[in-house]
Short mmCIF file of C-alpha atoms and ligand atoms in Angstrom, two decimals:
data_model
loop_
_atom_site.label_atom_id
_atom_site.label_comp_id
_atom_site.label_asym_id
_atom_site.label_seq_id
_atom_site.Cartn_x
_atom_site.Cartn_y
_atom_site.Cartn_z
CA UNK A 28 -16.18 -10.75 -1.30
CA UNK A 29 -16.34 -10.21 2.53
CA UNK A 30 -16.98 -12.65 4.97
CA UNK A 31 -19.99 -10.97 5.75
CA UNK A 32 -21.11 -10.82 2.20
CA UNK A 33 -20.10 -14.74 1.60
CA UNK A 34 -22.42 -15.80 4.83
CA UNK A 35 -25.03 -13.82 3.59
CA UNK A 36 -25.61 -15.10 0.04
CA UNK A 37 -24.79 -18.64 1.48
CA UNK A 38 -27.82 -17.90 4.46
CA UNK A 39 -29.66 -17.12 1.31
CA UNK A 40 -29.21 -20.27 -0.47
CA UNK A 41 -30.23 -22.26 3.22
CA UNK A 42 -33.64 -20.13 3.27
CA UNK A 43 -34.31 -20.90 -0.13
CA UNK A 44 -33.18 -24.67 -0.33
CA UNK A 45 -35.45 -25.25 3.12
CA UNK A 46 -37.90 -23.50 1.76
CA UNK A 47 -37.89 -26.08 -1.65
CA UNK A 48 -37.62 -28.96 0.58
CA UNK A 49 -40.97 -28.28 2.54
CA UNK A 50 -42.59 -27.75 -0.47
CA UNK A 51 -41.52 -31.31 -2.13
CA UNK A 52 -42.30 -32.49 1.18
CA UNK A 53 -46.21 -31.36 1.20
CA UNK A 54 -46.43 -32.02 -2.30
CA UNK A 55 -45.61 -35.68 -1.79
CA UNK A 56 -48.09 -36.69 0.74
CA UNK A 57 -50.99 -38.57 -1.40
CA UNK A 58 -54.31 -39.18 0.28
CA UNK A 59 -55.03 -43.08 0.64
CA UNK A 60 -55.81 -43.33 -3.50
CA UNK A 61 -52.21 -43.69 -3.62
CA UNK A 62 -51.12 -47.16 -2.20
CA UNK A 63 -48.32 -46.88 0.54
CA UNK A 64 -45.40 -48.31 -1.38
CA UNK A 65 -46.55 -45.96 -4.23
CA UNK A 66 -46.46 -42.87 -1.85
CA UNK A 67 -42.92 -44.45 -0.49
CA UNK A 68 -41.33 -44.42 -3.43
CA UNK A 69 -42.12 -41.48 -5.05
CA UNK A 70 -40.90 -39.70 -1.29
CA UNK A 71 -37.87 -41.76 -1.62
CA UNK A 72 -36.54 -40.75 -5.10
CA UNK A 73 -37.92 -37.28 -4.76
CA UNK A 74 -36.41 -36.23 -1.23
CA UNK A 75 -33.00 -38.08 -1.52
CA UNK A 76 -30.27 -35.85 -0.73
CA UNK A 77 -29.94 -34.27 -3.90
CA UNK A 78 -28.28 -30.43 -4.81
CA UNK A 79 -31.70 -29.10 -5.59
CA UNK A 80 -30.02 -27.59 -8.58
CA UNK A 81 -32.91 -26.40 -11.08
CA UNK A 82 -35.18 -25.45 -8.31
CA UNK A 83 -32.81 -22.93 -6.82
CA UNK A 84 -32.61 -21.78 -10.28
CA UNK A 85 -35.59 -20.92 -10.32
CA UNK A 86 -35.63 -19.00 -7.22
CA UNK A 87 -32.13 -17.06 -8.23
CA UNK A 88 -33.80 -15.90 -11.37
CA UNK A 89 -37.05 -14.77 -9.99
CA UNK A 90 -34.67 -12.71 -7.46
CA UNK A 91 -33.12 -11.61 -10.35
CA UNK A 92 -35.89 -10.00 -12.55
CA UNK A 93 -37.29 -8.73 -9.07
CA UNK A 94 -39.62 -11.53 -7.53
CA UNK A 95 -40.92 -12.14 -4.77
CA UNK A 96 -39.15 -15.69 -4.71
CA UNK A 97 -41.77 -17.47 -3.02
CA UNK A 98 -44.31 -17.12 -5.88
CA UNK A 99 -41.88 -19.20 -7.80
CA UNK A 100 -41.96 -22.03 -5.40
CA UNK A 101 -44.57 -24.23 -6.82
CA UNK A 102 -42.34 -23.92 -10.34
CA UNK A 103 -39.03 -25.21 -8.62
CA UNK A 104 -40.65 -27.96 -7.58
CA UNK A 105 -41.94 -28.99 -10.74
CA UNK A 106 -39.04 -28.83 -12.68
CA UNK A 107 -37.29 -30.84 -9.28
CA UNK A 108 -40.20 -33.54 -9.56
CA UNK A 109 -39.55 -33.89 -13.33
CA UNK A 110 -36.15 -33.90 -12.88
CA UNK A 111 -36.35 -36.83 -10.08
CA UNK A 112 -37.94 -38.84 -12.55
CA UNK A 113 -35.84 -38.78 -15.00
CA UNK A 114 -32.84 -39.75 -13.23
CA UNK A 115 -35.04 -42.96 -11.47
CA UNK A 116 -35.81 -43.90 -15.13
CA UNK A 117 -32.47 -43.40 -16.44
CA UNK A 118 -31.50 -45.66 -13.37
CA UNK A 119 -33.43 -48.70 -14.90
CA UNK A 120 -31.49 -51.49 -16.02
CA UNK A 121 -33.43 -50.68 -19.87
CA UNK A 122 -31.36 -47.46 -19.74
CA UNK A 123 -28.13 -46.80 -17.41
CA UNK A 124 -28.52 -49.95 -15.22
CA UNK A 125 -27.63 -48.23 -12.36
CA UNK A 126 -27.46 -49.52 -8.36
CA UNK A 127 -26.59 -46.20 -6.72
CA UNK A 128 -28.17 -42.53 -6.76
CA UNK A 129 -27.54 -40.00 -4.22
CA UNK A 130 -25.57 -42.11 -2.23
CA UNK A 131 -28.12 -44.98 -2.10
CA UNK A 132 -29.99 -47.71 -3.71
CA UNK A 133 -31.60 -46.66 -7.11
CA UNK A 134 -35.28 -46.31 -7.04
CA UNK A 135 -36.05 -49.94 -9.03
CA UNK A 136 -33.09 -51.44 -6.16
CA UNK A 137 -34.78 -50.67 -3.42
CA UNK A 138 -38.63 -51.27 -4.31
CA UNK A 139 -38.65 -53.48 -8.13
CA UNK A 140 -38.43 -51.97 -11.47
CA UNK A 141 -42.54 -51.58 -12.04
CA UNK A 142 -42.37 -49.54 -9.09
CA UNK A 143 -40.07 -47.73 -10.20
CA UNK A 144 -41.62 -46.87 -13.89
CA UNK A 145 -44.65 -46.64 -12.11
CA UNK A 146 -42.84 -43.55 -9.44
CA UNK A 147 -41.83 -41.71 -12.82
CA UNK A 148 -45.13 -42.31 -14.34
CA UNK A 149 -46.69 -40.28 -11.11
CA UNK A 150 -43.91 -37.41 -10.72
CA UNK A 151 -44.33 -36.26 -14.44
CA UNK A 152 -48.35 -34.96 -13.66
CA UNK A 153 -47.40 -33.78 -10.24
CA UNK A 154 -45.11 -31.27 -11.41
CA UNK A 155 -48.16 -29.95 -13.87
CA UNK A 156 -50.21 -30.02 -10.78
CA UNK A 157 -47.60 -28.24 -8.83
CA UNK A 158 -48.17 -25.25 -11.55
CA UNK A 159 -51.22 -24.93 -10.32
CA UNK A 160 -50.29 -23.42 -7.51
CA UNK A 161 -48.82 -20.35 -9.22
CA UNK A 162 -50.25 -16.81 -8.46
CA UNK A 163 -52.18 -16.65 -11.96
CA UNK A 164 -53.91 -18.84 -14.41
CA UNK A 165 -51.85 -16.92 -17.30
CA UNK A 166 -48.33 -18.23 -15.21
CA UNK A 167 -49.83 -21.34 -15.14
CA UNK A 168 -50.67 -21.07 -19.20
CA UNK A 169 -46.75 -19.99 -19.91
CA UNK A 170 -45.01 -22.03 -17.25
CA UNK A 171 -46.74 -25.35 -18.51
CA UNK A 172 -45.88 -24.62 -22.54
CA UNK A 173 -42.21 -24.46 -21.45
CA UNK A 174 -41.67 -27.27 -18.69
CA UNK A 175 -43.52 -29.41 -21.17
CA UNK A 176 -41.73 -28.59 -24.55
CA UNK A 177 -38.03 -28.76 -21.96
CA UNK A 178 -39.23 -32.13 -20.67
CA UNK A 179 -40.70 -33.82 -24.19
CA UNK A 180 -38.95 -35.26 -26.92
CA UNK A 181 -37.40 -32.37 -28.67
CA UNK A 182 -35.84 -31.73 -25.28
CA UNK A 183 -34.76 -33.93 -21.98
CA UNK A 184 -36.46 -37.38 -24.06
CA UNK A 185 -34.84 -36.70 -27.29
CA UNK A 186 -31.73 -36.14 -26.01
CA UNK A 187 -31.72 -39.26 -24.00
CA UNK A 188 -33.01 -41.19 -26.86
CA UNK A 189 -29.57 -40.04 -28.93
CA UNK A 190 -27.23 -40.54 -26.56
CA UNK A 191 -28.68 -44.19 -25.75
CA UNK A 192 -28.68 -44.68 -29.59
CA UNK A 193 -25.20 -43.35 -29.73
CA UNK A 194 -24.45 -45.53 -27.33
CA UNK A 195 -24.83 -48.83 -29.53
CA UNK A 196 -22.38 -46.72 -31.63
CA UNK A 197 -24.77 -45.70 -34.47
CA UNK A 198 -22.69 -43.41 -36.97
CA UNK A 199 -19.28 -43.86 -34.63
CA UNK A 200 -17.55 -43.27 -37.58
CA UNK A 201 -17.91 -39.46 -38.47
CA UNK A 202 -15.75 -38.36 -35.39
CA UNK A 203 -16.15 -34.57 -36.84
CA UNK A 204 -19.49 -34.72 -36.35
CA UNK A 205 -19.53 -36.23 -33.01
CA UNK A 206 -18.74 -33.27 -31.18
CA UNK A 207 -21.66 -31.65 -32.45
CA UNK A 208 -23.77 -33.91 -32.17
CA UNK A 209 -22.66 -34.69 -28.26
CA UNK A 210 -23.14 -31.24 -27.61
CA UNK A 211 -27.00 -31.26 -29.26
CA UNK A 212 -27.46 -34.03 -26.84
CA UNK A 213 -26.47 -32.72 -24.03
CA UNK A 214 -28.25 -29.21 -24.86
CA UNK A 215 -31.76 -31.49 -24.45
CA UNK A 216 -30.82 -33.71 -21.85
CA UNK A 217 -28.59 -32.27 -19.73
CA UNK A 218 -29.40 -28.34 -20.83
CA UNK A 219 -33.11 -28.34 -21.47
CA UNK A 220 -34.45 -28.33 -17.54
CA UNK A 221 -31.20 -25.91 -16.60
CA UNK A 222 -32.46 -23.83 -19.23
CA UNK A 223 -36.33 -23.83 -18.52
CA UNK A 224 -35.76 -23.65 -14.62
CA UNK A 225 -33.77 -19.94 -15.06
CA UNK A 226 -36.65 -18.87 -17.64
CA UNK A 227 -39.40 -19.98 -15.18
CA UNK A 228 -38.19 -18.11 -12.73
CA UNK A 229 -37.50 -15.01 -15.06
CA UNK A 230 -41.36 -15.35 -16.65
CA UNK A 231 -42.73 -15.60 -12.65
CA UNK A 232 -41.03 -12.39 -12.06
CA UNK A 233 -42.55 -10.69 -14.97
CA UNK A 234 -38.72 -10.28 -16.75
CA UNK A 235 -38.58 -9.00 -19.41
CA UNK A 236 -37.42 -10.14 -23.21
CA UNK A 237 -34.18 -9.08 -22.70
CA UNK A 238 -33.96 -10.25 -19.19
CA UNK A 239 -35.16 -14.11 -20.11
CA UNK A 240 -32.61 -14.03 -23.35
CA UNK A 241 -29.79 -13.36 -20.48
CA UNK A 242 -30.96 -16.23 -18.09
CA UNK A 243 -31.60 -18.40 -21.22
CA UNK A 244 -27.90 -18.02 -22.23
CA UNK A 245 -26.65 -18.94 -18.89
CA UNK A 246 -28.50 -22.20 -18.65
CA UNK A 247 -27.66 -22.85 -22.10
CA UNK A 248 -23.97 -22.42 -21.19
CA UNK A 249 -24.45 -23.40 -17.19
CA UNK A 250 -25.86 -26.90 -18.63
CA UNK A 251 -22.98 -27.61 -20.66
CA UNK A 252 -20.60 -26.78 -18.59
CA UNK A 253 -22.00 -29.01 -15.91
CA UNK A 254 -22.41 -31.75 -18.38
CA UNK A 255 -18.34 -31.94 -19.13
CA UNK A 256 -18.12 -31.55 -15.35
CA UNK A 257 -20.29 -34.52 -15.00
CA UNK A 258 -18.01 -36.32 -17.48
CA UNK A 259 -15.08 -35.36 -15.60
CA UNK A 260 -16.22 -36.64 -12.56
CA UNK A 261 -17.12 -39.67 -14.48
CA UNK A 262 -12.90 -39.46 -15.11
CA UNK A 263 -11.66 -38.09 -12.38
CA UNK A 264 -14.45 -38.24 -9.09
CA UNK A 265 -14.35 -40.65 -6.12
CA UNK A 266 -17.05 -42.54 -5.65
CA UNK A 267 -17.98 -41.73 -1.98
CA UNK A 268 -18.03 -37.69 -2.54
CA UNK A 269 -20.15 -38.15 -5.80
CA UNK A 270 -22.35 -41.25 -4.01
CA UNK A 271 -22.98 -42.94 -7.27
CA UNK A 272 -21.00 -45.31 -9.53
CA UNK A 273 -17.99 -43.76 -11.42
CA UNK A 274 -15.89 -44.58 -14.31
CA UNK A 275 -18.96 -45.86 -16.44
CA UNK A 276 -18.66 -44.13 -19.00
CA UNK A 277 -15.63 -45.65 -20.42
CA UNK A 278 -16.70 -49.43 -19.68
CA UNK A 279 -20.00 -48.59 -21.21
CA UNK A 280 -18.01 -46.87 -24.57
CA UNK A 281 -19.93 -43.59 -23.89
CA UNK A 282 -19.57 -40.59 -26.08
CA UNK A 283 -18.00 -37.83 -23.45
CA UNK A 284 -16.24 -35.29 -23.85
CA UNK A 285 -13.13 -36.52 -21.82
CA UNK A 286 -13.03 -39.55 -24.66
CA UNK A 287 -13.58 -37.28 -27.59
CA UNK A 288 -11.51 -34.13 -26.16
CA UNK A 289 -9.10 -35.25 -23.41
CA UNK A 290 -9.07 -34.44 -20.19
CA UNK A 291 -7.21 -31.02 -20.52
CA UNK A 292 -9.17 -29.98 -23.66
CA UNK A 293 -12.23 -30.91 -21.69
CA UNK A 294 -11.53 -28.65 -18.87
CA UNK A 295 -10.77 -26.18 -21.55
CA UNK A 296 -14.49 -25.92 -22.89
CA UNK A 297 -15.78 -26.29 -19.28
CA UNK A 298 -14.52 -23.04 -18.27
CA UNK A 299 -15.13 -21.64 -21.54
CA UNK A 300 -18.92 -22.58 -20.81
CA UNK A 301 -18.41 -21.34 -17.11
CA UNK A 302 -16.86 -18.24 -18.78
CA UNK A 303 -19.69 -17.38 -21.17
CA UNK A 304 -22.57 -18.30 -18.81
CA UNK A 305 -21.35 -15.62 -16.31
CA UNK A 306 -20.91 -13.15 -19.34
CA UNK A 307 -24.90 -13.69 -20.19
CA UNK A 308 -25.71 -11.85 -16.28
CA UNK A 309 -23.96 -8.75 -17.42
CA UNK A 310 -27.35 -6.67 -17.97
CA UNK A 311 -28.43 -7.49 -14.26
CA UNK A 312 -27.59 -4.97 -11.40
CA UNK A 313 -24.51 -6.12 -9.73
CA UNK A 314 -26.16 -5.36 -6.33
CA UNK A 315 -28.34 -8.34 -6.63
CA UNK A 316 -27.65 -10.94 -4.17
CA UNK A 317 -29.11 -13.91 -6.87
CA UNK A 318 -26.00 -12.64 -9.44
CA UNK A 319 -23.28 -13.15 -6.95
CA UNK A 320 -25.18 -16.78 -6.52
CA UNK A 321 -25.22 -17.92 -9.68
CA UNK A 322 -21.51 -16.17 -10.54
CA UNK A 323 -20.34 -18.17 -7.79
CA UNK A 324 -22.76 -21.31 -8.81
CA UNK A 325 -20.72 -21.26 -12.40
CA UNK A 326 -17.56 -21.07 -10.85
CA UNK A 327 -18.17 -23.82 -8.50
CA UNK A 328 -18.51 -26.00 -11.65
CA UNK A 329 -15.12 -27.00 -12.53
CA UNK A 330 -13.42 -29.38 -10.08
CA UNK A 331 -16.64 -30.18 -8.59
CA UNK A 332 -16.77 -33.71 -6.45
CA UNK A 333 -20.51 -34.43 -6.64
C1 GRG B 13 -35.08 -40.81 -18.67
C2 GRG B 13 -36.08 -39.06 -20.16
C3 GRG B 13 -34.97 -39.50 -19.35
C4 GRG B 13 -33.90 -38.72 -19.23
C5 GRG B 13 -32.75 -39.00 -18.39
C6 GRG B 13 -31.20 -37.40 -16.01
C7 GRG B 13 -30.83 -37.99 -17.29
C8 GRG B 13 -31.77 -37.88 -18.47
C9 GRG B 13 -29.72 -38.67 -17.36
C10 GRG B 13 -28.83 -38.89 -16.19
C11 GRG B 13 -27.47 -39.13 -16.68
C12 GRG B 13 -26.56 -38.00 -16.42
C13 GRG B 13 -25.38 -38.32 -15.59
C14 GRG B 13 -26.78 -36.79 -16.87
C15 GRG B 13 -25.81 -35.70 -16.59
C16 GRG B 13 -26.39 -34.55 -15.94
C17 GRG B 13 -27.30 -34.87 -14.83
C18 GRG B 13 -28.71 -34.77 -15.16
C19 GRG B 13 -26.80 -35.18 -13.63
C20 GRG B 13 -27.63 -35.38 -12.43
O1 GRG B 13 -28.08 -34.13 -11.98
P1 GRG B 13 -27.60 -33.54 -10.57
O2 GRG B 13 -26.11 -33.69 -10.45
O3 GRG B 13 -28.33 -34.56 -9.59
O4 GRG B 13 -28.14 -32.17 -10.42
P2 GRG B 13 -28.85 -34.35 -8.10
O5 GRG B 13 -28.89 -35.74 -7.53
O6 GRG B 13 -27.88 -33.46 -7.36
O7 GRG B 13 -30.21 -33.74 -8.21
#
C-alpha cells in the first residue's frame, strides 16, 4: 500500500479511536448519586490507556456493511465498558491476583478490592444504558440480546469459570481433550466480545445475513488468534511494552497454548487463525477503507508486544 494510502487508514483509526474516547469520557461522568471514589474508579479502569480493541471493531464493521460509523458509537462503548470490567475483576486477587493493568496499578491496588467489585458491578448496566443511545428502539432490542448472551455465562463468564476451574487442574489428565477444550474457553472468554463487537457493528449498519456470517467468522478466528498471541506474550513479551506482569502463566500452571503446543506450533495456529480471519472479509468490496483495517489489524497479531 502507498504511503498515502497507509496515513490515510491510520488518520482513520485516530478519528475513530478519539471519537470512542470522548464518548467513554461523557459516559463516565455520574451526577452526585454516585459517590466520588465510585465515579474515580470506574474513570480510572475505564479510560486507562488501553487499545480500544472491540470498540473500533465495531466502528470497522459498521464501515463495512455501509454505516454511518457514528451511529455505532454508543455500541463500542458498551462492549469497551463491559470489557473494562471484566479485566478489573479478573484482576482481583479471587481470580488472577494481579498488581498491574495497562501499565499501572490494578483497579482493587489502587482504591481496595470492594471498590473494585463494586466499579464492575456499575460498568456492566452502563453499557445497557449506553444502548440506549442507539438510533432505534429495534437496535436497541437486537444489540442488547447479543452483548448480553456474549457477556453471560455461556459466553465471557463461562469461559472464565473453565479456565479458573482448569486451573486447579480438574481433568489434567485427558491431554487430547485439552486442546479442545482450551480452545472452547477461549472462544467465550477471549472470542465472545471480539465476536459480538464486529456483529454489532454489522447489525447497526443494517448488514446483511451474509454480511454478519463474514464478520462473525473473523472475530471467531481474530479472537483466537489474539488469544495464542496473548499466550505468547505471556512467553515471549517484556514487561514494560506489554505494561502488565508476564510469565504467569507458567508459575500459575495455566493451560496455554505455548505449554500444550510449543512455541513454534503455537505460532503455527496463530497465523493459521490470522490466515482464516482475513479469508472471512472476502465478500466485502476491496475499496473499503475498514477491510484494509482489519486485514492489517489481523496481521498485526503475531509478534505483537502489548
Ligand atoms: C471476570 C467474567 C470475567 C472475565 C474475565 C478479560 C478476561 C475475562 C480475562 C483476562 C485474562 C486475559 C489475559 C485474557 C486474554 C485476552 C484479553 C481479554 C486480553 C486483554 O485485552 P486487551 O489486550 O486489553 O484488548 P486492553 O488493555 O488493550 O483493552
Amino acid at each position: 500500500m502507498s504511503t498515502k494510502g497507509s496515513l490515510f487508514l491510520k488518520r482513520r483509526v485516530e478519528r475513530f479511536r478519539n471519537a470512542v474516547d470522548a464518548a467513554l469520557c461523557d459516559a463516565a461522568k455520574f451526577n452526585d448519586n454516585c459517590p466520588d471514589r465510585l465515579g474515580d474508579a470506574i474513570r480510572y479502569s475505564l479510560l486507562g490507556s488501553g487499545k480500544r480493541l472491540r470498540p473500533l471493531f465495531v466502528l470497522f464493521a459498521n464501515g463495512l456493511c455501509g454505516g454511518d460509523c457514528f451511529n455505532a458509537i454508543p455500541a463500542a462503548c458498551a462492549v469497551e465498558m463491559i470489557h473494562a470490567y471484566s479485566l478489573v475483576h479478573d484482576d482481583l486477587p479471587a481470580m488472577d491476583n494481579d498488581d498491574l493493568r495497562r501499565g499501572r496499578l490494578t483497579c482493587h491496588k489502587k482504591f481496595d478490592e470492594p471498590t473494585a467489585i463494586l466499579v464492575g458491578d456499575a460498568l456492566i448496566p452502563l453499557a445497557f444504558e449506553m444502548l440506549g443511545k442507539l438510533p432505534s428502539k429495534e437496535l436497541l432490542g437486537i444489540c442488547s440480546l447479543e452483548l448480553a448472551r456474549a457477556a453471560g455465562a455461556a459466553a465471557l463468564v463461562g469461559g472464565q469459570m473453565d479456565d479458573i476451574a482448569n486451573e486447579k487442574n480438574l481433568d489434567r489428565k485427558h491431554k487430547n481433550a485439552s486442546i479442545n477444550l482450551l480452545e472452547q474457553i477461549h472462544l467465550r472468554k477471549t472470542g465472545a466480545l471480539i465476536r459480538v463487537s464486529l456483529r454489532l457493528g454489522g447489525l447497526i449498519a443494517g448488514g446483511s445475513v451474509a454480511q454478519i456470517d463474514a464478520l462473525d467468522r473473523y472475530g471467531k478466528n481474530f479472537g483466537l488468534a489474539f488469544q495464542i498471541t496473548d499466550d505468547l506474550l505471556d512467553v515471549l513479551g517484556n514487561e514494560n511494552a506489554a505494561g502488565k506482569r508476564l510469565h504467569k502463566d507458567a508459575e500459575m500452571n495455566k493451560w496455554t497454548y505455548p505449554a500444550l503446543l510449543g512455541i513454534k506450533k503455537s505460532e503455527e495456529e496463530a497465523q493459521r487463525y490470522v490466515n482464516e480471519a482475513i479469508y472471512a472479509l472476502k465478500i466485502f468490496d476491496n475499496k473499503l477503507p475498514d477491510k484494509d483495517i482489519l486485514i492489517k489489524t489481523a496481521h498485526d497479531l503475531i509478534g505483537r508486544n502489548k
